[in-house]
XYZ file of C-alpha atoms in Angstrom:
668
model
C 0.000 0.000 0.000
C 1.298 3.430 -0.934
C 2.432 5.774 1.795
C -0.092 8.449 2.663
C 0.328 11.750 0.868
C -0.260 15.144 2.475
C -4.057 14.993 2.360
C -4.662 12.670 5.292
C -5.022 15.512 7.789
C -7.191 17.697 5.529
C -10.587 18.794 6.824
C -12.210 18.327 3.412
C -13.882 14.973 2.774
C -12.870 15.216 -0.887
C -9.200 15.708 -0.078
C -9.266 12.961 2.540
C -10.723 10.559 -0.021
C -7.467 10.880 -2.006
C -5.111 10.398 0.947
C -4.476 6.753 0.031
C -3.543 7.485 -3.592
C 0.081 6.994 -4.720
C 0.161 10.534 -6.140
C 2.092 12.903 -3.861
C -0.826 15.303 -3.500
C -0.514 18.582 -1.680
C -3.319 20.863 -0.565
C -3.528 24.379 -1.986
C -0.789 26.212 -0.130
C 2.215 28.475 -0.526
C 4.367 25.447 0.342
C 3.183 23.669 -2.814
C 3.894 26.651 -5.060
C 7.239 27.204 -3.354
C 8.222 23.609 -4.086
C 7.254 23.991 -7.753
C 9.399 27.133 -8.025
C 12.350 25.542 -6.225
C 12.251 22.395 -8.384
C 11.199 24.276 -11.543
C 8.328 21.891 -12.215
C 4.878 22.442 -13.675
C 1.896 22.057 -11.369
C -0.965 19.653 -11.933
C -4.056 21.210 -10.345
C -6.998 18.867 -9.834
C -10.233 20.551 -8.691
C -13.194 18.363 -7.833
C -15.732 17.525 -5.170
C -16.724 14.534 -3.102
C -20.119 14.381 -4.849
C -18.647 14.481 -8.378
C -19.092 11.220 -10.326
C -16.433 11.883 -12.966
C -13.974 12.958 -10.289
C -14.327 9.487 -8.784
C -13.905 7.959 -12.243
C -10.675 9.837 -12.927
C -9.416 9.046 -9.437
C -9.996 5.344 -9.997
C -8.675 5.198 -13.549
C -5.646 7.462 -13.244
C -4.730 8.795 -9.827
C -4.845 5.355 -8.223
C -2.691 3.913 -11.015
C 0.928 3.443 -9.928
C 2.292 4.095 -13.425
C 0.446 7.400 -13.726
C 1.538 8.339 -10.216
C 5.165 7.661 -11.128
C 4.972 10.214 -13.970
C 3.190 12.766 -11.818
C 5.539 12.410 -8.848
C 8.605 12.676 -11.055
C 7.630 15.533 -13.361
C 4.978 17.583 -11.527
C 3.998 19.135 -8.246
C 0.421 17.950 -7.660
C -2.235 20.038 -5.901
C -5.756 18.871 -5.147
C -8.554 21.350 -4.346
C -12.102 20.844 -3.084
C -14.249 23.200 -5.136
C -16.830 23.493 -2.342
C -14.147 24.475 0.150
C -12.369 26.871 -2.214
C -14.920 28.326 -4.650
C -12.606 31.306 -5.146
C -9.884 29.052 -6.570
C -12.375 27.094 -8.644
C -14.019 30.168 -10.182
C -10.728 31.511 -11.490
C -9.278 28.303 -12.856
C -12.589 27.321 -14.442
C -12.400 30.493 -16.531
C -8.870 29.679 -17.620
C -9.700 26.151 -18.721
C -12.888 27.338 -20.442
C -10.807 29.829 -22.413
C -8.507 27.014 -23.497
C -10.914 24.175 -24.181
C -14.330 25.786 -24.527
C -15.747 23.881 -21.565
C -15.418 23.640 -17.821
C -16.743 21.438 -15.072
C -15.398 18.840 -12.702
C -12.955 17.307 -12.472
C -11.027 20.377 -13.576
C -7.553 19.362 -14.715
C -5.233 22.338 -15.158
C -1.513 22.591 -15.761
C 0.132 25.629 -14.214
C 3.462 27.384 -14.131
C 5.100 27.510 -10.696
C 3.526 30.965 -10.299
C 0.022 29.543 -10.727
C -0.667 30.588 -14.331
C -2.548 28.097 -16.535
C -0.949 27.053 -19.824
C -2.997 23.917 -20.599
C -6.049 22.168 -19.199
C -9.276 20.277 -19.593
C -11.794 18.375 -17.530
C -11.939 14.568 -17.491
C -9.112 12.768 -19.307
C -9.462 9.007 -19.952
C -6.439 6.881 -19.051
C -5.845 6.001 -22.713
C -6.778 7.536 -26.059
C -10.469 6.892 -26.725
C -12.938 6.856 -29.569
C -14.276 10.300 -28.715
C -10.989 11.968 -29.565
C -9.953 12.638 -25.976
C -6.202 12.133 -25.544
C -5.127 9.625 -22.923
C -3.934 11.060 -19.641
C -0.499 9.395 -19.715
C 0.174 10.832 -23.138
C -0.976 14.272 -22.000
C 1.289 14.178 -18.953
C 4.366 13.207 -20.927
C 3.757 15.846 -23.581
C 3.126 18.568 -20.979
C 6.310 17.663 -19.093
C 8.302 17.692 -22.343
C 6.896 21.059 -23.466
C 7.586 22.630 -20.076
C 11.230 21.526 -20.278
C 11.885 22.229 -23.953
C 9.555 25.111 -24.911
C 9.586 27.552 -22.012
C 8.919 30.596 -24.213
C 5.767 29.066 -25.705
C 4.586 28.035 -22.257
C 5.155 31.552 -20.896
C 3.355 33.175 -23.844
C 0.331 30.908 -23.477
C 0.193 31.435 -19.724
C 0.384 35.217 -20.067
C -2.406 35.349 -22.642
C -4.699 33.163 -20.547
C -3.984 35.163 -17.396
C -4.898 38.413 -19.164
C -8.154 36.861 -20.374
C -9.046 35.547 -16.920
C -8.233 38.840 -15.193
C -10.459 40.766 -17.604
C -13.325 38.270 -17.462
C -13.481 38.211 -13.656
C -15.121 41.634 -13.639
C -18.657 40.937 -14.861
C -19.827 44.489 -14.242
C -21.212 46.348 -17.218
C -23.095 49.551 -16.559
C -26.539 50.159 -17.994
C -29.872 51.823 -17.463
C -32.234 50.274 -14.945
C -35.779 50.216 -16.325
C -38.953 48.183 -16.543
C -38.114 47.520 -20.190
C -35.015 45.624 -19.059
C -37.229 43.277 -17.035
C -39.630 42.759 -19.933
C -36.837 42.133 -22.438
C -35.170 39.578 -20.148
C -38.447 37.664 -19.760
C -38.801 37.601 -23.546
C -35.259 36.244 -23.910
C -35.963 33.501 -21.394
C -39.127 32.587 -23.293
C -37.089 32.064 -26.456
C -34.956 29.496 -24.602
C -37.994 27.612 -23.264
C -38.426 23.975 -24.312
C -42.114 23.857 -25.254
C -42.142 20.039 -25.305
C -40.685 19.109 -21.937
C -40.258 22.350 -20.034
C -37.019 23.879 -18.876
C -34.582 25.889 -20.923
C -32.454 24.697 -23.815
C -31.649 21.092 -24.623
C -29.681 18.368 -22.876
C -28.128 18.512 -20.366
C -30.867 20.352 -18.483
C -30.430 22.359 -15.302
C -33.311 23.639 -13.153
C -32.720 27.472 -13.207
C -34.924 28.160 -10.152
C -34.071 31.891 -10.057
C -35.453 32.262 -13.585
C -38.647 30.447 -12.573
C -39.119 32.804 -9.620
C -38.533 35.767 -11.945
C -41.106 34.525 -14.470
C -43.604 33.634 -11.751
C -43.466 37.274 -10.664
C -44.073 38.392 -14.259
C -47.135 36.148 -14.420
C -48.525 37.403 -11.116
C -47.983 41.041 -12.075
C -49.744 40.536 -15.396
C -52.680 38.790 -13.703
C -53.121 41.622 -11.227
C -53.163 44.088 -14.093
C -56.119 42.202 -15.507
C -55.385 39.143 -17.544
C -51.962 37.570 -17.357
C -49.938 36.088 -20.173
C -50.453 32.414 -20.937
C -46.824 31.807 -21.910
C -45.461 32.944 -18.550
C -47.641 30.511 -16.639
C -46.878 27.750 -19.143
C -43.115 28.115 -18.664
C -43.366 27.904 -14.889
C -45.953 25.106 -14.745
C -44.468 22.972 -17.506
C -40.952 23.222 -16.124
C -41.889 22.505 -12.508
C -44.211 19.684 -13.591
C -41.589 18.204 -15.927
C -38.991 18.131 -13.176
C -41.508 16.761 -10.679
C -42.461 13.872 -12.963
C -38.937 13.153 -14.214
C -36.211 10.983 -12.784
C -34.328 14.069 -11.630
C -36.733 14.034 -8.683
C -36.244 11.276 -6.125
C -39.768 9.836 -6.022
C -38.948 7.617 -3.055
C -36.900 9.766 -0.722
C -37.686 13.314 -1.784
C -35.421 16.030 -3.117
C -33.781 16.470 -6.493
C -30.619 15.237 -8.149
C -28.325 17.885 -9.634
C -29.392 17.926 -13.277
C -30.755 15.801 -16.094
C -28.518 14.423 -18.836
C -31.490 14.275 -21.242
C -34.020 16.878 -22.328
C -36.976 14.940 -20.831
C -35.702 15.202 -17.219
C -35.544 11.382 -16.962
C -31.895 10.378 -16.392
C -30.127 12.519 -13.802
C -26.631 13.040 -12.589
C -27.475 11.451 -9.268
C -25.664 13.661 -6.749
C -28.004 15.697 -4.557
C -26.849 19.198 -3.665
C -28.031 21.284 -0.746
C -27.980 24.474 -2.813
C -30.092 22.999 -5.628
C -32.685 21.702 -3.217
C -32.934 24.929 -1.235
C -33.583 26.949 -4.395
C -35.977 24.364 -5.824
C -37.828 24.225 -2.516
C -38.416 27.965 -2.789
C -39.589 27.652 -6.413
C -42.112 24.918 -5.644
C -43.343 26.745 -2.539
C -43.767 30.008 -4.438
C -45.549 28.265 -7.297
C -47.853 26.498 -4.836
C -48.575 29.826 -3.123
C -49.362 31.466 -6.464
C -51.148 28.650 -8.269
C -52.365 26.222 -5.595
C -51.192 23.174 -7.579
C -51.262 20.095 -5.264
C -48.282 18.501 -7.041
C -46.097 21.471 -6.158
C -47.000 21.158 -2.476
C -46.243 17.429 -2.628
C -42.825 18.060 -4.174
C -41.974 20.764 -1.632
C -43.009 18.426 1.192
C -40.712 15.732 -0.207
C -37.739 18.108 -0.297
C -38.384 19.135 3.313
C -38.686 15.513 4.448
C -35.383 14.590 2.759
C -33.594 17.601 4.237
C -34.840 16.911 7.761
C -34.198 13.161 7.512
C -30.862 12.992 5.671
C -29.183 16.397 5.568
C -29.826 17.895 9.005
C -27.646 17.723 12.094
C -30.458 18.434 14.536
C -28.234 18.415 17.596
C -25.584 20.897 16.439
C -27.735 22.875 14.037
C -26.381 22.555 10.498
C -27.163 21.215 7.056
C -24.975 18.876 5.029
C -23.534 19.914 1.680
C -24.332 17.019 -0.608
C -25.157 13.367 -1.025
C -22.992 11.454 -3.492
C -24.220 9.930 -6.708
C -22.302 6.693 -6.254
C -20.559 4.386 -3.845
C -17.459 3.992 -6.049
C -16.214 5.134 -9.434
C -17.427 2.017 -11.243
C -20.980 2.555 -9.994
C -23.240 4.983 -11.861
C -26.267 5.652 -9.674
C -26.853 2.023 -8.725
C -28.167 2.982 -5.274
C -30.921 5.093 -6.839
C -31.975 2.761 -9.683
C -33.805 -0.554 -9.990
C -33.731 -3.716 -12.044
C -36.995 -5.469 -12.778
C -36.060 -8.268 -10.375
C -35.119 -5.853 -7.579
C -38.478 -4.120 -7.822
C -40.391 -7.399 -7.960
C -38.563 -8.709 -4.886
C -39.650 -5.686 -2.837
C -43.325 -5.638 -3.874
C -46.394 -7.814 -4.099
C -47.617 -8.699 -7.590
C -50.347 -6.049 -7.403
C -47.958 -3.398 -6.119
C -45.449 -4.209 -8.832
C -48.104 -4.035 -11.541
C -49.080 -0.515 -10.471
C -45.568 0.748 -9.714
C -44.081 -0.600 -12.949
C -46.804 1.101 -14.948
C -46.425 4.445 -13.173
C -42.619 4.451 -12.989
C -41.926 2.650 -16.283
C -39.998 -0.236 -14.713
C -39.051 -2.545 -17.593
C -36.596 -5.307 -18.410
C -34.518 -2.694 -20.246
C -34.049 0.502 -18.303
C -32.472 3.878 -18.937
C -28.899 3.395 -17.657
C -26.292 2.840 -20.366
C -23.691 1.278 -18.072
C -26.234 -1.340 -16.972
C -29.299 -1.506 -19.267
C -31.204 -3.550 -16.684
C -31.256 -0.558 -14.327
C -34.369 1.646 -14.332
C -34.581 5.261 -13.252
C -37.909 5.809 -11.500
C -39.800 8.511 -13.375
C -43.518 9.257 -13.476
C -44.640 8.004 -16.868
C -48.367 8.028 -16.127
C -50.843 8.303 -13.271
C -52.404 5.156 -11.752
C -55.277 3.824 -13.850
C -57.963 4.482 -11.228
C -58.642 5.799 -7.746
C -58.291 2.322 -6.265
C -54.679 2.111 -7.483
C -53.455 5.182 -5.593
C -53.291 3.442 -2.183
C -51.490 0.537 -3.844
C -48.947 2.934 -5.364
C -48.353 4.670 -2.045
C -47.729 1.297 -0.383
C -45.325 0.361 -3.192
C -43.397 3.623 -2.753
C -43.021 2.958 0.973
C -41.746 -0.571 0.333
C -39.316 0.507 -2.397
C -37.992 3.224 -0.097
C -37.544 0.695 2.725
C -35.734 -1.699 0.388
C -33.472 1.081 -0.858
C -32.719 2.123 2.727
C -31.278 -1.340 3.300
C -28.670 -0.748 0.594
C -25.309 0.832 1.374
C -26.047 4.524 0.906
C -23.844 7.067 -0.895
C -21.710 9.293 1.294
C -23.184 12.484 2.756
C -20.711 15.353 3.104
C -21.642 17.018 6.397
C -19.349 20.006 6.006
C -21.438 23.011 7.063
C -20.778 25.765 4.527
C -22.201 29.078 5.698
C -23.584 30.188 2.324
C -25.461 26.944 1.639
C -26.613 26.584 5.249
C -28.064 30.084 5.050
C -29.807 29.285 1.770
C -31.399 26.153 3.211
C -32.411 27.909 6.429
C -34.153 30.640 4.439
C -35.965 28.089 2.296
C -37.115 26.157 5.368
C -38.495 29.332 6.915
C -40.625 29.769 3.802
C -41.649 26.099 4.067
C -42.520 26.537 7.732
C -45.088 29.163 6.787
C -46.435 27.786 3.511
C -46.654 24.165 4.695
C -47.436 25.226 8.281
C -44.639 23.036 9.666
C -43.168 24.538 12.801
C -40.288 22.054 12.855
C -38.923 23.783 9.756
C -38.817 27.107 11.566
C -37.193 25.578 14.625
C -34.220 24.034 12.831
C -33.816 27.003 10.464
C -33.584 29.455 13.357
C -31.202 27.154 15.213
C -28.895 27.037 12.186
C -29.038 30.812 11.739
C -28.255 31.379 15.406
C -25.210 29.162 14.965
C -24.147 31.026 11.829
C -24.260 34.242 13.818
C -22.535 32.896 16.932
C -19.974 30.584 15.287
C -19.539 32.104 11.843
C -19.607 35.867 12.278
C -16.688 38.067 13.246
C -17.171 41.833 13.114
C -13.627 42.398 11.856
C -13.376 39.605 9.288
C -16.956 38.793 8.296
C -18.441 35.351 7.942
C -16.417 32.180 7.954
C -16.919 29.824 5.026
C -17.294 26.687 7.170
C -19.003 26.592 10.558
C -16.496 25.568 13.195
C -13.457 26.689 11.162
C -11.704 30.045 11.205
C -9.135 29.441 8.449
C -11.495 30.169 5.528
C -13.001 33.647 5.534
C -13.472 36.667 3.357
C -15.978 35.405 0.754
C -18.813 37.687 -0.328
C -21.229 34.806 -0.898
C -21.119 33.696 2.739
C -21.833 37.234 3.901
C -24.708 38.099 1.580
C -26.429 34.706 1.830
C -26.295 34.992 5.618
C -27.729 38.517 5.440
C -30.552 37.318 3.178
C -31.431 34.492 5.578
C -31.335 36.871 8.551
C -33.977 38.977 6.765
C -36.038 35.819 6.246
C -35.796 35.203 9.986
C -36.839 38.788 10.743
C -39.943 38.466 8.570
C -40.780 35.038 10.018
C -40.384 36.025 13.665
C -40.651 39.805 13.911
C -37.586 39.775 16.182
C -35.571 42.919 15.539
C -32.199 41.308 16.258
C -32.346 39.518 12.898
C -32.731 42.821 11.056
C -29.841 44.262 13.054
C -27.665 41.289 12.127
C -28.473 41.603 8.431
C -27.660 45.294 8.633
C -24.321 44.609 10.343
C -23.326 42.104 7.648
C -24.170 44.478 4.797
C -22.325 47.367 6.484
C -19.318 45.058 6.666
C -19.663 44.225 2.970
C -19.726 47.939 2.157
C -16.455 48.396 4.026
C -14.565 45.312 2.854
C -16.071 43.967 -0.378
C -17.412 47.084 -2.085
C -15.563 48.688 -4.985
C -15.565 52.237 -3.674
C -14.595 53.647 -7.074
C -16.695 51.802 -9.636
C -19.397 50.135 -7.532
C -20.381 46.514 -7.095
C -18.899 43.985 -4.683
C -15.716 41.955 -5.021
C -15.997 38.227 -4.296
C -13.046 38.318 -1.895
C -12.443 40.721 0.922
C -8.687 40.498 0.511
C -6.401 39.142 -2.187
C -4.014 36.230 -1.875
C -0.613 37.357 -3.071
C 0.941 33.922 -3.518
C -0.582 33.043 -6.884
C -1.322 35.018 -10.003
C -5.047 34.374 -10.269
C -6.058 34.986 -6.665
C -4.359 38.375 -6.783
C -7.236 39.431 -9.063
C -10.595 40.111 -7.420
C -13.794 39.219 -9.212
C -17.209 40.869 -9.431
C -19.464 37.877 -10.189
C -23.037 38.490 -11.328
C -23.733 35.311 -13.302
C -25.736 32.529 -11.626
C -23.378 29.605 -12.005
C -25.400 27.659 -10.867
C -25.904 29.121 -7.401
C -27.299 32.652 -7.183
C -24.631 35.226 -7.959
C -23.376 37.021 -4.838
C -23.798 40.429 -6.458
C -27.362 39.520 -7.375
C -28.065 38.337 -3.833
C -26.478 41.513 -2.449
C -28.839 43.576 -4.602
C -31.858 41.631 -3.358
C -30.759 42.161 0.242
C -30.377 45.905 -0.363
C -33.855 46.000 -1.925
C -35.405 44.197 1.038
C -33.586 46.368 3.561
C -34.976 49.445 1.828
C -38.499 47.960 1.740
C -38.370 46.896 5.395
C -36.880 50.080 6.827
C -37.879 52.884 4.399
C -34.272 54.068 4.742
C -33.341 56.073 1.635
C -29.680 55.128 2.069
C -30.453 51.481 1.293
C -32.358 52.571 -1.819
C -29.403 54.657 -2.958
C -27.075 51.697 -2.486
C -29.485 49.478 -4.398
C -29.682 51.919 -7.306
C -25.908 52.134 -7.531
C -25.520 48.361 -7.375
C -28.049 47.801 -10.152
C -26.660 50.502 -12.418
C -23.205 48.920 -12.223
C -24.535 45.590 -13.548
C -27.583 46.559 -15.640
C -25.716 46.066 -18.910
C -24.655 42.590 -17.834
C -28.204 41.690 -16.785
C -29.517 42.430 -20.245
C -26.915 40.159 -21.830
C -27.060 37.307 -19.316
C -30.854 36.901 -19.247
C -31.414 33.338 -17.962
C -27.997 33.304 -16.274
C -28.516 36.672 -14.611
C -31.927 35.922 -13.133
C -30.967 36.722 -9.533
C -29.862 40.229 -10.493
C -32.956 40.615 -12.673
C -35.123 39.780 -9.673
C -33.457 42.653 -7.822
C -34.055 44.985 -10.772
C -37.714 43.937 -10.596
C -37.780 45.169 -6.976
C -36.396 48.535 -8.078
C -38.797 49.243 -10.950
C -42.087 47.712 -9.759
C -44.207 48.337 -6.638
C -43.317 46.650 -3.365
C -46.006 44.983 -1.248
C -45.476 45.637 2.461
C -47.707 43.777 4.902
C -47.490 45.087 8.446
C -49.018 43.100 11.304
C -49.355 44.429 14.847
C -50.589 42.693 17.967
C -49.751 40.515 20.962
C -47.441 37.511 20.705
C -48.711 33.980 21.172
C -51.911 32.562 19.764
C -54.509 35.014 18.584
C -55.631 37.087 15.594
C -52.303 38.874 15.186
C -50.364 35.618 14.913
C -52.933 34.212 12.479
C -52.631 37.361 10.340
C -48.842 37.123 10.446
C -49.014 33.548 9.121
C -51.460 34.613 6.407
C -49.101 37.380 5.364
C -46.203 34.936 5.074
C -48.336 32.432 3.128
C -49.599 34.975 0.603
C -47.792 35.013 -2.747
C -46.918 38.486 -3.908
C -43.894 39.431 -5.991
C -41.593 41.789 -4.090
C -43.279 41.245 -0.720
C -41.984 42.042 2.755
C -43.710 41.267 6.063
C -43.190 43.354 9.177
C -44.403 42.100 12.577
C -44.674 44.415 15.577
C -45.745 43.715 19.141
C -48.762 45.796 20.205
C -51.766 45.580 22.508
C -54.355 45.520 19.730
C -54.268 43.300 16.603
C -54.253 45.074 13.243
C -52.825 44.650 9.776
C -52.253 46.988 6.842
C -51.218 46.285 3.263
C -49.259 48.841 1.250
C -48.623 48.406 -2.476
C -46.179 50.991 -3.719
C -47.209 54.255 -2.075
C -50.851 53.247 -1.514
C -51.858 51.775 1.855
C -55.056 50.158 3.050
C -57.003 50.978 6.170
C -56.155 48.646 9.087
C -58.050 45.393 9.487
C -58.270 43.416 12.715
C -59.115 39.810 11.818
C -57.625 37.081 9.601
C -60.794 36.954 7.454
C -60.582 40.672 6.754
C -56.899 40.416 5.907
C -57.663 37.579 3.486
C -60.290 39.740 1.784
C -57.849 42.620 1.603
C -55.030 40.527 0.139
C -57.307 39.034 -2.520
C -59.050 42.259 -3.463
């Protein structure tokens, strides 16, 4: 057995998983770059994640191969990075490899100079030359090592050109005019990307784009309130959410969604389940249920909540896990999640199998290419009659129980602040819409921990709860601020508003570009490597909501909640800096577009006053949270007498004192 490399003591589950490999891996550090400079060797940078299927494949095929390791250990300094732990590193090197190869993703395989500049790269490399034209990894390594030794001028020229491209592309700010026309034009652009057959946007592979669905749902609701509504807006939202709900991307047994679909029909997923995907999808299904009342959307949202509470939540400490793997090992492609005909028959009675196989399309030949006997469970058709629904529900319970007896894929329980905040905010919405108090309880517990364990007034939010070595990322700060505002609206406790305000004041001091506007992704630069010396202003959703878009939404909500003109001024500046980018990005700038929507269209402010505890005021507060309105804020005050007012734009209603009257007012 090979001696352990330098990853055995790493905190990251992804890095630890490579500790046994014969490659002399090093974590991202100045020591690694110093060694490359001292030995004048190129650097192999591998960026991946514990949930990444193709990362496991490349690990098994190449990095666990002694012959490949011999080449790497002789000719390279090897650095392995967890993209979840170091999104700042990943974002920069993804851009470099995309500039070289036209594509990015994980595993990211980049070859660097000792100063950290990329001169060649790609994603997955097979061990040997293959039929798809991908060069074999051994051949690539030998050619790279030769070129680094024999063609230093060409290497330096390539590295310089790529660095200049990356440095320029990191600033996604492009000024423009903020207007209602920008919102309308973006919705039209999204409509042109809509797949009218199966829902979603574009062709395979298909990603969910929840921020775009929330944006279009608001367009639909606004149009309806003006007296009619546009059919295409509702069709995009309903068809996409229904398509995902019926497809194999949704886990019909355990709840929640896999990361994306490899086909345009949403049937065959990449099986990893991400916290950030599920938090955003939970919000989309909740909002759509609030707006449309579709029972399926409530069912899907309930399934996400159940999966989060059952699998992803550390109830004792107060945190949410990051991800659940797709596989058990690199040779396995979703086997835990899929079923052969015989496996399904063994778990069910004949009647249950007859119904389940019809609904979920369980056949002798399934959808998985690596093992054609394996079926992805997707909702092909409803049960034939009312009497079959109880049979189907019993079959689902039995299939879930049988699957639970299998060895389950690894769950990464690293508690990242940004994704914990996103999930906490989504669960607060679920607590109101689904009337599930347990959602509120765990969400508030997590947010209290983020504040107590993650926040430092001088250095902002940590990236991982319980660790102080990773700080200074805009996304952690603004996602925490957004969730604190969710907590303020859900509870009416002023401390949450104060905490959100403190975080955004910190961002203005440390992350803001005081000259040109917008926020940098890092509070301070890392001087050791070329790329991290350049700060980025990200506004593209890729795939998580862009931190500059989230910052704009937080500024909009702070203005709406406090009526403080300073927050409005900051919002206007933030949006102007990126308005040109928003018009170009469309689908991929949906988070920023949602903030622009807040700036150009009326805000709904529901204010509820009254005693705490059970009573009319608490019932009206819950109604206010359950009501779907685009650009809505809810303010709860303690008072002796219950009352509620609704303001839309600059027009306010007279106070009402009972839940029934508030319902009438909201629906008038």
